[in-house]
Amino acid sequence: MKLSKLACAAAAAMALSFSSVAYTAPNFYVNTDVMASGDANINGTDTDLKTSSFGVNVGNEYMTIGYMRTEYNFSGSFDPFDSLNKFTVDLRAERALSTSLVGYAGVTLGTLFEDDISLGDSYNISPRLALGWTFMNGMTAYVGAYANLNAADNVFLPIVGLKIGEERDHGWSGSIAYPATRVNYRFNKSWSADLTYLTINDTYYMGDDIARKGRLSEGFMREKSQGASIGVTWNTPLGLVLSGGLFTFFDREFKLYDKDGNDFANFETDNCAGAYLRGSLYF
């Protein structure tokens, strides 16, 4: 999920935060991401969990269309689901309000589900607004708000942070912020390295296999965690950008809701680590 631009996973979060405005590409692009994590024990059970995912998104400065599929491999008797899907369309814009003020706006429209798309149940709507103040060359402070609206349990978060420099320039750049932070260092035209952190907060509509799921049948699962990654990027002369690195998930919790939106159980996992690869083509 590159949870907006999170390097540790295929995209997810995809544009759920202000960083999706801060790091848009000026031209049309196609990204593909793959990732895999090691085993993480589910606290209080005999079960380990490991995940793998594949994601693809296409877009430009104003819009991104994305898909991600995540496989959940449970090793023990506790086995509530196998794979989850996410389709998203992210729309964004920015406008100069004065010589030093910029307004940012965006919305992510998505459907997150296990087996069947049911828009009345699997919808996710994530609007965001922020105001940026450029107080010196190459530095912008911003503040705003973000929401994730879904059929189970809505979430509201602040957006606060500091944007430094431009990613295409040599040296340090990035966005130090909540809920997403990315710091990049460009060595030269071809090579750069980055550190990324952000929160993950996704709610999926579950399948109707009542024999397997019990109260979770036609209910919801919310995955909450924090992620961090370190990676390197090679910018080839032909517009192809290749990235790879290591990531970790921590403070990871899965919250279960019945079909009426009532939470009835949750489970947590140990921290886990993994690796990711990404390819991006710019036109």
PDB file of C-alpha atoms in Angstrom:
ATOM      1  CA  MET A   1       0.000   0.000   0.000  1.00  0.00           C
ATOM      2  CA  LYS A   2       1.423   3.196  -0.861  1.00  0.00           C
ATOM      3  CA  LEU A   3      -1.187   4.606   1.267  1.00  0.00           C
ATOM      4  CA  SER A   4      -1.483   7.636  -0.841  1.00  0.00           C
ATOM      5  CA  LYS A   5       2.127   7.505  -1.753  1.00  0.00           C
ATOM      6  CA  LEU A   6       3.201   5.136   1.003  1.00  0.00           C
ATOM      7  CA  ALA A   7       6.160   3.149  -0.191  1.00  0.00           C
ATOM      8  CA  CYS A   8       5.426   0.199   2.050  1.00  0.00           C
ATOM      9  CA  ALA A   9       2.277  -0.950   0.342  1.00  0.00           C
ATOM     10  CA  ALA A  10       0.582  -0.729  -2.904  1.00  0.00           C
ATOM     11  CA  ALA A  11      -1.497   2.195  -2.675  1.00  0.00           C
ATOM     12  CA  ALA A  12      -3.657   2.601  -0.885  1.00  0.00           C
ATOM     13  CA  ALA A  13      -4.184   4.799   1.070  1.00  0.00           C
ATOM     14  CA  MET A  14      -4.048   5.985  -1.768  1.00  0.00           C
ATOM     15  CA  ALA A  15      -4.821   9.370  -1.767  1.00  0.00           C
ATOM     16  CA  LEU A  16      -6.539   9.473   1.497  1.00  0.00           C
ATOM     17  CA  SER A  17      -4.336  12.278   2.749  1.00  0.00           C
ATOM     18  CA  PHE A  18      -2.986  15.669   1.753  1.00  0.00           C
ATOM     19  CA  SER A  19       0.191  14.020   0.484  1.00  0.00           C
ATOM     20  CA  SER A  20      -1.738  12.972  -2.596  1.00  0.00           C
ATOM     21  CA  VAL A  21      -1.805  16.662  -3.482  1.00  0.00           C
ATOM     22  CA  ALA A  22       1.780  17.296  -2.525  1.00  0.00           C
ATOM     23  CA  TYR A  23       3.273  14.558  -4.690  1.00  0.00           C
ATOM     24  CA  THR A  24       1.240  14.504  -7.873  1.00  0.00           C
ATOM     25  CA  ALA A  25       3.074  13.957 -11.132  1.00  0.00           C
ATOM     26  CA  PRO A  26       2.753  16.659 -13.822  1.00  0.00           C
ATOM     27  CA  ASN A  27       2.128  14.130 -16.634  1.00  0.00           C
ATOM     28  CA  PHE A  28       0.121  10.973 -17.176  1.00  0.00           C
ATOM     29  CA  TYR A  29       1.536   8.014 -15.254  1.00  0.00           C
ATOM     30  CA  VAL A  30       0.976   4.318 -14.579  1.00  0.00           C
ATOM     31  CA  ASN A  31       2.152   2.713 -11.305  1.00  0.00           C
ATOM     32  CA  THR A  32       2.243  -0.957 -10.355  1.00  0.00           C
ATOM     33  CA  ASP A  33       3.121  -2.150  -6.850  1.00  0.00           C
ATOM     34  CA  VAL A  34       3.701  -5.546  -5.271  1.00  0.00           C
ATOM     35  CA  MET A  35       4.445  -6.236  -1.617  1.00  0.00           C
ATOM     36  CA  ALA A  36       4.695  -9.136   0.809  1.00  0.00           C
ATOM     37  CA  SER A  37       5.005  -9.248   4.583  1.00  0.00           C
ATOM     38  CA  GLY A  38       6.368 -11.844   6.962  1.00  0.00           C
ATOM     39  CA  ASP A  39       4.332 -13.659   9.629  1.00  0.00           C
ATOM     40  CA  ALA A  40       2.755 -11.687  12.478  1.00  0.00           C
ATOM     41  CA  ASN A  41       1.112 -13.517  15.374  1.00  0.00           C
ATOM     42  CA  ILE A  42      -2.500 -12.644  16.179  1.00  0.00           C
ATOM     43  CA  ASN A  43      -2.478 -11.906  19.880  1.00  0.00           C
ATOM     44  CA  GLY A  44      -4.161 -14.543  22.021  1.00  0.00           C
ATOM     45  CA  THR A  45      -4.506 -17.137  19.240  1.00  0.00           C
ATOM     46  CA  ASP A  46      -2.530 -19.938  17.588  1.00  0.00           C
ATOM     47  CA  THR A  47      -2.716 -18.091  14.271  1.00  0.00           C
ATOM     48  CA  ASP A  48      -0.145 -16.110  12.314  1.00  0.00           C
ATOM     49  CA  LEU A  49      -1.050 -13.665   9.576  1.00  0.00           C
ATOM     50  CA  LYS A  50       0.956 -12.643   6.549  1.00  0.00           C
ATOM     51  CA  THR A  51      -0.201 -10.493   3.662  1.00  0.00           C
ATOM     52  CA  SER A  52       0.676  -9.824   0.058  1.00  0.00           C
ATOM     53  CA  SER A  53      -0.808  -7.325  -2.334  1.00  0.00           C
ATOM     54  CA  PHE A  54      -0.820  -6.115  -5.908  1.00  0.00           C
ATOM     55  CA  GLY A  55      -1.872  -2.635  -6.920  1.00  0.00           C
ATOM     56  CA  VAL A  56      -2.090  -0.539 -10.074  1.00  0.00           C
ATOM     57  CA  ASN A  57      -3.069   3.089 -10.535  1.00  0.00           C
ATOM     58  CA  VAL A  58      -3.146   5.500 -13.443  1.00  0.00           C
ATOM     59  CA  GLY A  59      -3.546   9.235 -13.376  1.00  0.00           C
ATOM     60  CA  ASN A  60      -2.240  12.742 -13.830  1.00  0.00           C
ATOM     61  CA  GLU A  61      -2.021  15.930 -11.807  1.00  0.00           C
ATOM     62  CA  TYR A  62      -5.752  16.055 -11.137  1.00  0.00           C
ATOM     63  CA  MET A  63      -6.997  12.465 -10.960  1.00  0.00           C
ATOM     64  CA  THR A  64      -5.880   8.949 -10.010  1.00  0.00           C
ATOM     65  CA  ILE A  65      -7.776   5.701 -10.643  1.00  0.00           C
ATOM     66  CA  GLY A  66      -6.516   2.770  -8.590  1.00  0.00           C
ATOM     67  CA  TYR A  67      -7.100  -0.882  -7.763  1.00  0.00           C
ATOM     68  CA  MET A  68      -5.486  -2.992  -5.042  1.00  0.00           C
ATOM     69  CA  ARG A  69      -6.004  -6.614  -4.061  1.00  0.00           C
ATOM     70  CA  THR A  70      -4.620  -7.869  -0.759  1.00  0.00           C
ATOM     71  CA  GLU A  71      -4.301 -11.553   0.127  1.00  0.00           C
ATOM     72  CA  TYR A  72      -4.556 -12.474   3.837  1.00  0.00           C
ATOM     73  CA  ASN A  73      -2.962 -15.806   4.743  1.00  0.00           C
ATOM     74  CA  PHE A  74      -4.048 -17.047   8.192  1.00  0.00           C
ATOM     75  CA  SER A  75      -2.026 -20.048   9.390  1.00  0.00           C
ATOM     76  CA  GLY A  76      -4.226 -21.399  12.201  1.00  0.00           C
ATOM     77  CA  SER A  77      -7.839 -22.128  13.081  1.00  0.00           C
ATOM     78  CA  PHE A  78      -8.850 -18.458  13.016  1.00  0.00           C
ATOM     79  CA  ASP A  79      -9.499 -17.718   9.329  1.00  0.00           C
ATOM     80  CA  PRO A  80     -12.184 -15.024   8.797  1.00  0.00           C
ATOM     81  CA  PHE A  81     -11.341 -13.924   5.214  1.00  0.00           C
ATOM     82  CA  ASP A  82      -8.970 -14.588   2.300  1.00  0.00           C
ATOM     83  CA  SER A  83      -8.639 -11.537   0.086  1.00  0.00           C
ATOM     84  CA  LEU A  84      -9.922  -7.965  -0.030  1.00  0.00           C
ATOM     85  CA  ASN A  85     -10.326  -5.539  -2.931  1.00  0.00           C
ATOM     86  CA  LYS A  86     -10.179  -1.782  -3.230  1.00  0.00           C
ATOM     87  CA  PHE A  87     -11.215   0.403  -6.208  1.00  0.00           C
ATOM     88  CA  THR A  88     -10.628   4.160  -5.850  1.00  0.00           C
ATOM     89  CA  VAL A  89     -10.966   7.355  -7.872  1.00  0.00           C
ATOM     90  CA  ASP A  90      -9.130  10.329  -6.402  1.00  0.00           C
ATOM     91  CA  LEU A  91      -9.866  13.886  -7.585  1.00  0.00           C
ATOM     92  CA  ARG A  92      -7.782  16.846  -6.452  1.00  0.00           C
ATOM     93  CA  ALA A  93      -7.062  20.482  -7.194  1.00  0.00           C
ATOM     94  CA  GLU A  94      -5.113  23.404  -5.826  1.00  0.00           C
ATOM     95  CA  ARG A  95      -5.520  27.131  -6.292  1.00  0.00           C
ATOM     96  CA  ALA A  96      -3.424  30.133  -5.361  1.00  0.00           C
ATOM     97  CA  LEU A  97      -5.443  32.424  -3.105  1.00  0.00           C
ATOM     98  CA  SER A  98      -2.727  35.062  -2.806  1.00  0.00           C
ATOM     99  CA  THR A  99       1.027  35.318  -3.265  1.00  0.00           C
ATOM    100  CA  SER A 100       1.573  33.222  -0.132  1.00  0.00           C
ATOM    101  CA  LEU A 101      -1.677  31.232   0.361  1.00  0.00           C
ATOM    102  CA  VAL A 102      -2.756  28.117  -1.552  1.00  0.00           C
ATOM    103  CA  GLY A 103      -5.977  26.162  -1.137  1.00  0.00           C
ATOM    104  CA  TYR A 104      -6.065  22.399  -1.624  1.00  0.00           C
ATOM    105  CA  ALA A 105      -9.151  20.244  -2.081  1.00  0.00           C
ATOM    106  CA  GLY A 106      -9.702  16.617  -2.937  1.00  0.00           C
ATOM    107  CA  VAL A 107     -11.997  13.641  -2.586  1.00  0.00           C
ATOM    108  CA  THR A 108     -11.431   9.907  -2.868  1.00  0.00           C
ATOM    109  CA  LEU A 109     -14.402   7.826  -3.992  1.00  0.00           C
ATOM    110  CA  GLY A 110     -13.972   4.117  -3.394  1.00  0.00           C
ATOM    111  CA  THR A 111     -15.533   0.724  -2.960  1.00  0.00           C
ATOM    112  CA  LEU A 112     -13.794  -1.691  -0.550  1.00  0.00           C
ATOM    113  CA  PHE A 113     -15.129  -5.244  -0.447  1.00  0.00           C
ATOM    114  CA  GLU A 114     -14.361  -8.937  -0.087  1.00  0.00           C
ATOM    115  CA  ASP A 115     -16.432 -10.704  -2.756  1.00  0.00           C
ATOM    116  CA  ASP A 116     -19.213  -8.544  -4.150  1.00  0.00           C
ATOM    117  CA  ILE A 117     -19.473  -4.841  -4.857  1.00  0.00           C
ATOM    118  CA  SER A 118     -22.500  -3.477  -3.015  1.00  0.00           C
ATOM    119  CA  LEU A 119     -22.199   0.284  -3.299  1.00  0.00           C
ATOM    120  CA  GLY A 120     -24.730   0.882  -0.540  1.00  0.00           C
ATOM    121  CA  ASP A 121     -22.495  -1.066   1.867  1.00  0.00           C
ATOM    122  CA  SER A 122     -18.951  -1.003   0.426  1.00  0.00           C
ATOM    123  CA  TYR A 123     -18.688   2.715  -0.332  1.00  0.00           C
ATOM    124  CA  ASN A 124     -15.888   4.891   1.042  1.00  0.00           C
ATOM    125  CA  ILE A 125     -15.995   8.665   0.555  1.00  0.00           C
ATOM    126  CA  SER A 126     -12.966  10.608   1.740  1.00  0.00           C
ATOM    127  CA  PRO A 127     -13.068  14.398   1.280  1.00  0.00           C
ATOM    128  CA  ARG A 128     -10.190  16.628   2.361  1.00  0.00           C
ATOM    129  CA  LEU A 129      -9.481  20.354   2.502  1.00  0.00           C
ATOM    130  CA  ALA A 130      -6.276  22.152   3.392  1.00  0.00           C
ATOM    131  CA  LEU A 131      -4.780  25.629   3.346  1.00  0.00           C
ATOM    132  CA  GLY A 132      -1.087  26.150   2.668  1.00  0.00           C
ATOM    133  CA  TRP A 133       1.035  29.153   3.626  1.00  0.00           C
ATOM    134  CA  THR A 134       4.374  29.646   1.887  1.00  0.00           C
ATOM    135  CA  PHE A 135       6.507  31.537   4.366  1.00  0.00           C
ATOM    136  CA  MET A 136       9.886  31.158   2.715  1.00  0.00           C
ATOM    137  CA  ASN A 137      11.267  29.855  -0.549  1.00  0.00           C
ATOM    138  CA  GLY A 138      10.583  26.136  -0.851  1.00  0.00           C
ATOM    139  CA  MET A 139       8.702  25.753   2.464  1.00  0.00           C
ATOM    140  CA  THR A 140       4.925  25.632   2.952  1.00  0.00           C
ATOM    141  CA  ALA A 141       3.016  25.027   6.184  1.00  0.00           C
ATOM    142  CA  TYR A 142      -0.479  23.617   5.814  1.00  0.00           C
ATOM    143  CA  VAL A 143      -3.486  22.746   7.931  1.00  0.00           C
ATOM    144  CA  GLY A 144      -6.795  21.129   7.110  1.00  0.00           C
ATOM    145  CA  ALA A 145      -9.139  18.216   7.721  1.00  0.00           C
ATOM    146  CA  TYR A 146      -9.865  14.791   6.268  1.00  0.00           C
ATOM    147  CA  ALA A 147     -12.793  12.399   6.680  1.00  0.00           C
ATOM    148  CA  ASN A 148     -13.458   8.773   5.785  1.00  0.00           C
ATOM    149  CA  LEU A 149     -17.202   8.175   5.416  1.00  0.00           C
ATOM    150  CA  ASN A 150     -18.434   4.581   5.183  1.00  0.00           C
ATOM    151  CA  ALA A 151     -21.353   2.371   6.192  1.00  0.00           C
ATOM    152  CA  ALA A 152     -19.746   1.101   9.413  1.00  0.00           C
ATOM    153  CA  ASP A 153     -18.023   3.892  11.326  1.00  0.00           C
ATOM    154  CA  ASN A 154     -16.974   7.318  10.035  1.00  0.00           C
ATOM    155  CA  VAL A 155     -13.509   8.704  10.787  1.00  0.00           C
ATOM    156  CA  PHE A 156     -12.408  12.356  11.007  1.00  0.00           C
ATOM    157  CA  LEU A 157      -8.752  13.376  11.149  1.00  0.00           C
ATOM    158  CA  PRO A 158      -6.757  16.614  11.077  1.00  0.00           C
ATOM    159  CA  ILE A 159      -4.211  17.445   8.401  1.00  0.00           C
ATOM    160  CA  VAL A 160      -1.193  19.374   9.661  1.00  0.00           C
ATOM    161  CA  GLY A 161       2.295  19.569   8.267  1.00  0.00           C
ATOM    162  CA  LEU A 162       5.194  21.207   6.535  1.00  0.00           C
ATOM    163  CA  LYS A 163       6.164  20.777   2.883  1.00  0.00           C
ATOM    164  CA  ILE A 164       9.848  21.299   2.094  1.00  0.00           C
ATOM    165  CA  GLY A 165      11.263  21.660  -1.401  1.00  0.00           C
ATOM    166  CA  GLU A 166      10.396  19.742  -4.559  1.00  0.00           C
ATOM    167  CA  GLU A 167      11.060  16.038  -5.064  1.00  0.00           C
ATOM    168  CA  ARG A 168      12.673  16.625  -8.461  1.00  0.00           C
ATOM    169  CA  ASP A 169      15.365  18.905  -6.938  1.00  0.00           C
ATOM    170  CA  HIS A 170      18.675  17.606  -5.572  1.00  0.00           C
ATOM    171  CA  GLY A 171      18.937  17.295  -1.795  1.00  0.00           C
ATOM    172  CA  TRP A 172      16.185  17.074   0.816  1.00  0.00           C
ATOM    173  CA  SER A 173      12.464  17.430   0.151  1.00  0.00           C
ATOM    174  CA  GLY A 174       9.252  16.076   1.581  1.00  0.00           C
ATOM    175  CA  SER A 175       6.128  16.572   3.599  1.00  0.00           C
ATOM    176  CA  ILE A 176       6.422  16.219   7.361  1.00  0.00           C
ATOM    177  CA  ALA A 177       2.821  15.828   8.438  1.00  0.00           C
ATOM    178  CA  TYR A 178      -0.056  13.962  10.017  1.00  0.00           C
ATOM    179  CA  PRO A 179      -1.520  11.599   8.876  1.00  0.00           C
ATOM    180  CA  ALA A 180       1.228  11.040   6.284  1.00  0.00           C
ATOM    181  CA  THR A 181       4.936  11.883   6.212  1.00  0.00           C
ATOM    182  CA  ARG A 182       7.437  11.380   3.412  1.00  0.00           C
ATOM    183  CA  VAL A 183      11.037  12.581   3.371  1.00  0.00           C
ATOM    184  CA  ASN A 184      13.088  12.235   0.196  1.00  0.00           C
ATOM    185  CA  TYR A 185      16.759  12.779  -0.599  1.00  0.00           C
ATOM    186  CA  ARG A 186      17.810  13.038  -4.250  1.00  0.00           C
ATOM    187  CA  PHE A 187      21.480  12.235  -4.831  1.00  0.00           C
ATOM    188  CA  ASN A 188      21.471  13.059  -8.539  1.00  0.00           C
ATOM    189  CA  LYS A 189      19.203  12.946 -11.579  1.00  0.00           C
ATOM    190  CA  SER A 190      18.936   9.150 -11.452  1.00  0.00           C
ATOM    191  CA  TRP A 191      18.951   8.084  -7.793  1.00  0.00           C
ATOM    192  CA  SER A 192      17.004   9.033  -4.672  1.00  0.00           C
ATOM    193  CA  ALA A 193      16.070   7.512  -1.299  1.00  0.00           C
ATOM    194  CA  ASP A 194      13.008   8.050   0.866  1.00  0.00           C
ATOM    195  CA  LEU A 195      11.517   7.444   4.298  1.00  0.00           C
ATOM    196  CA  THR A 196       7.741   7.226   4.617  1.00  0.00           C
ATOM    197  CA  TYR A 197       5.283   6.992   7.502  1.00  0.00           C
ATOM    198  CA  LEU A 198       1.509   7.097   7.597  1.00  0.00           C
ATOM    199  CA  THR A 199      -1.595   5.769   9.282  1.00  0.00           C
ATOM    200  CA  ILE A 200      -3.835   3.187   7.603  1.00  0.00           C
ATOM    201  CA  ASN A 201      -7.576   3.237   8.214  1.00  0.00           C
ATOM    202  CA  ASP A 202      -9.606   1.168   5.715  1.00  0.00           C
ATOM    203  CA  THR A 203     -13.105  -0.316   6.112  1.00  0.00           C
ATOM    204  CA  TYR A 204     -14.155  -3.288   3.937  1.00  0.00           C
ATOM    205  CA  TYR A 205     -17.574  -4.787   3.282  1.00  0.00           C
ATOM    206  CA  MET A 206     -17.408  -8.527   3.976  1.00  0.00           C
ATOM    207  CA  GLY A 207     -18.928 -11.561   2.234  1.00  0.00           C
ATOM    208  CA  ASP A 208     -22.094 -13.456   3.106  1.00  0.00           C
ATOM    209  CA  ASP A 209     -20.610 -16.858   4.036  1.00  0.00           C
ATOM    210  CA  ILE A 210     -22.428 -17.101   7.372  1.00  0.00           C
ATOM    211  CA  ALA A 211     -21.090 -20.604   8.121  1.00  0.00           C
ATOM    212  CA  ARG A 212     -17.557 -19.214   8.117  1.00  0.00           C
ATOM    213  CA  LYS A 213     -18.086 -15.646   9.286  1.00  0.00           C
ATOM    214  CA  GLY A 214     -20.947 -15.786  11.775  1.00  0.00           C
ATOM    215  CA  ARG A 215     -21.813 -12.220  12.829  1.00  0.00           C
ATOM    216  CA  LEU A 216     -19.250 -10.889  10.343  1.00  0.00           C
ATOM    217  CA  SER A 217     -21.405 -12.140   7.434  1.00  0.00           C
ATOM    218  CA  GLU A 218     -22.400  -9.093   5.338  1.00  0.00           C
ATOM    219  CA  GLY A 219     -20.688  -6.987   7.983  1.00  0.00           C
ATOM    220  CA  PHE A 220     -17.535  -4.881   7.922  1.00  0.00           C
ATOM    221  CA  MET A 221     -13.877  -5.111   8.842  1.00  0.00           C
ATOM    222  CA  ARG A 222     -11.779  -2.051   9.627  1.00  0.00           C
ATOM    223  CA  GLU A 223      -8.007  -2.377   9.431  1.00  0.00           C
ATOM    224  CA  LYS A 224      -6.139   0.226  11.476  1.00  0.00           C
ATOM    225  CA  SER A 225      -2.362   0.348  11.612  1.00  0.00           C
ATOM    226  CA  GLN A 226       0.694   2.463  11.182  1.00  0.00           C
ATOM    227  CA  GLY A 227       3.295   1.840   8.527  1.00  0.00           C
ATOM    228  CA  ALA A 228       6.843   2.940   7.801  1.00  0.00           C
ATOM    229  CA  SER A 229       9.196   2.210   4.932  1.00  0.00           C
ATOM    230  CA  ILE A 230      12.636   2.937   3.553  1.00  0.00           C
ATOM    231  CA  GLY A 231      13.353   2.683  -0.145  1.00  0.00           C
ATOM    232  CA  VAL A 232      15.496   3.646  -3.100  1.00  0.00           C
ATOM    233  CA  THR A 233      14.368   4.863  -6.517  1.00  0.00           C
ATOM    234  CA  TRP A 234      16.074   4.731  -9.913  1.00  0.00           C
ATOM    235  CA  ASN A 235      14.854   7.205 -12.531  1.00  0.00           C
ATOM    236  CA  THR A 236      15.749   5.779 -15.929  1.00  0.00           C
ATOM    237  CA  PRO A 237      16.289   8.058 -18.959  1.00  0.00           C
ATOM    238  CA  LEU A 238      13.159   6.696 -20.699  1.00  0.00           C
ATOM    239  CA  GLY A 239      10.536   7.811 -18.154  1.00  0.00           C
ATOM    240  CA  LEU A 240      10.503   4.489 -16.301  1.00  0.00           C
ATOM    241  CA  VAL A 241      10.967   4.773 -12.531  1.00  0.00           C
ATOM    242  CA  LEU A 242      11.836   1.666 -10.481  1.00  0.00           C
ATOM    243  CA  SER A 243      11.604   1.572  -6.681  1.00  0.00           C
ATOM    244  CA  GLY A 244      12.125  -1.008  -3.982  1.00  0.00           C
ATOM    245  CA  GLY A 245      12.590  -1.212  -0.256  1.00  0.00           C
ATOM    246  CA  LEU A 246      11.567  -2.551   3.133  1.00  0.00           C
ATOM    247  CA  PHE A 247       8.529  -1.741   5.260  1.00  0.00           C
ATOM    248  CA  THR A 248       6.982  -2.509   8.624  1.00  0.00           C
ATOM    249  CA  PHE A 249       3.428  -2.511   9.977  1.00  0.00           C
ATOM    250  CA  PHE A 250       2.954  -1.798  13.688  1.00  0.00           C
ATOM    251  CA  ASP A 251       0.121  -1.010  16.092  1.00  0.00           C
ATOM    252  CA  ARG A 252      -2.061  -3.098  13.764  1.00  0.00           C
ATOM    253  CA  GLU A 253      -5.696  -3.768  14.718  1.00  0.00           C
ATOM    254  CA  PHE A 254      -8.635  -5.367  12.917  1.00  0.00           C
ATOM    255  CA  LYS A 255     -12.097  -4.331  14.132  1.00  0.00           C
ATOM    256  CA  LEU A 256     -15.166  -6.396  13.193  1.00  0.00           C
ATOM    257  CA  TYR A 257     -18.723  -5.063  12.691  1.00  0.00           C
ATOM    258  CA  ASP A 258     -21.992  -6.877  12.031  1.00  0.00           C
ATOM    259  CA  LYS A 259     -24.243  -5.957   9.104  1.00  0.00           C
ATOM    260  CA  ASP A 260     -25.960  -3.266  11.194  1.00  0.00           C
ATOM    261  CA  GLY A 261     -22.649  -1.517  11.878  1.00  0.00           C
ATOM    262  CA  ASN A 262     -22.300  -2.670  15.493  1.00  0.00           C
ATOM    263  CA  ASP A 263     -18.732  -3.573  16.463  1.00  0.00           C
ATOM    264  CA  PHE A 264     -18.557  -6.931  18.216  1.00  0.00           C
ATOM    265  CA  ALA A 265     -14.896  -8.040  18.187  1.00  0.00           C
ATOM    266  CA  ASN A 266     -11.368  -6.976  17.393  1.00  0.00           C
ATOM    267  CA  PHE A 267      -7.946  -8.585  17.176  1.00  0.00           C
ATOM    268  CA  GLU A 268      -4.412  -7.236  17.087  1.00  0.00           C
ATOM    269  CA  THR A 269      -1.227  -8.581  15.549  1.00  0.00           C
ATOM    270  CA  ASP A 270       2.436  -8.313  16.386  1.00  0.00           C
ATOM    271  CA  ASN A 271       4.600  -6.023  14.317  1.00  0.00           C
ATOM    272  CA  CYS A 272       5.674  -7.411  10.954  1.00  0.00           C
ATOM    273  CA  ALA A 273       8.156  -6.545   8.222  1.00  0.00           C
ATOM    274  CA  GLY A 274       8.276  -7.088   4.483  1.00  0.00           C
ATOM    275  CA  ALA A 275       9.479  -5.809   1.130  1.00  0.00           C
ATOM    276  CA  TYR A 276       7.963  -3.993  -1.839  1.00  0.00           C
ATOM    277  CA  LEU A 277       8.711  -3.304  -5.510  1.00  0.00           C
ATOM    278  CA  ARG A 278       7.212  -0.582  -7.684  1.00  0.00           C
ATOM    279  CA  GLY A 279       7.395   0.360 -11.327  1.00  0.00           C
ATOM    280  CA  SER A 280       6.141   3.698 -12.669  1.00  0.00           C
ATOM    281  CA  LEU A 281       5.944   4.894 -16.256  1.00  0.00           C
ATOM    282  CA  TYR A 282       5.506   8.602 -17.016  1.00  0.00           C
ATOM    283  CA  PHE A 283       4.324   9.952 -20.360  1.00  0.00           C
TER     284      PHE A 283
END
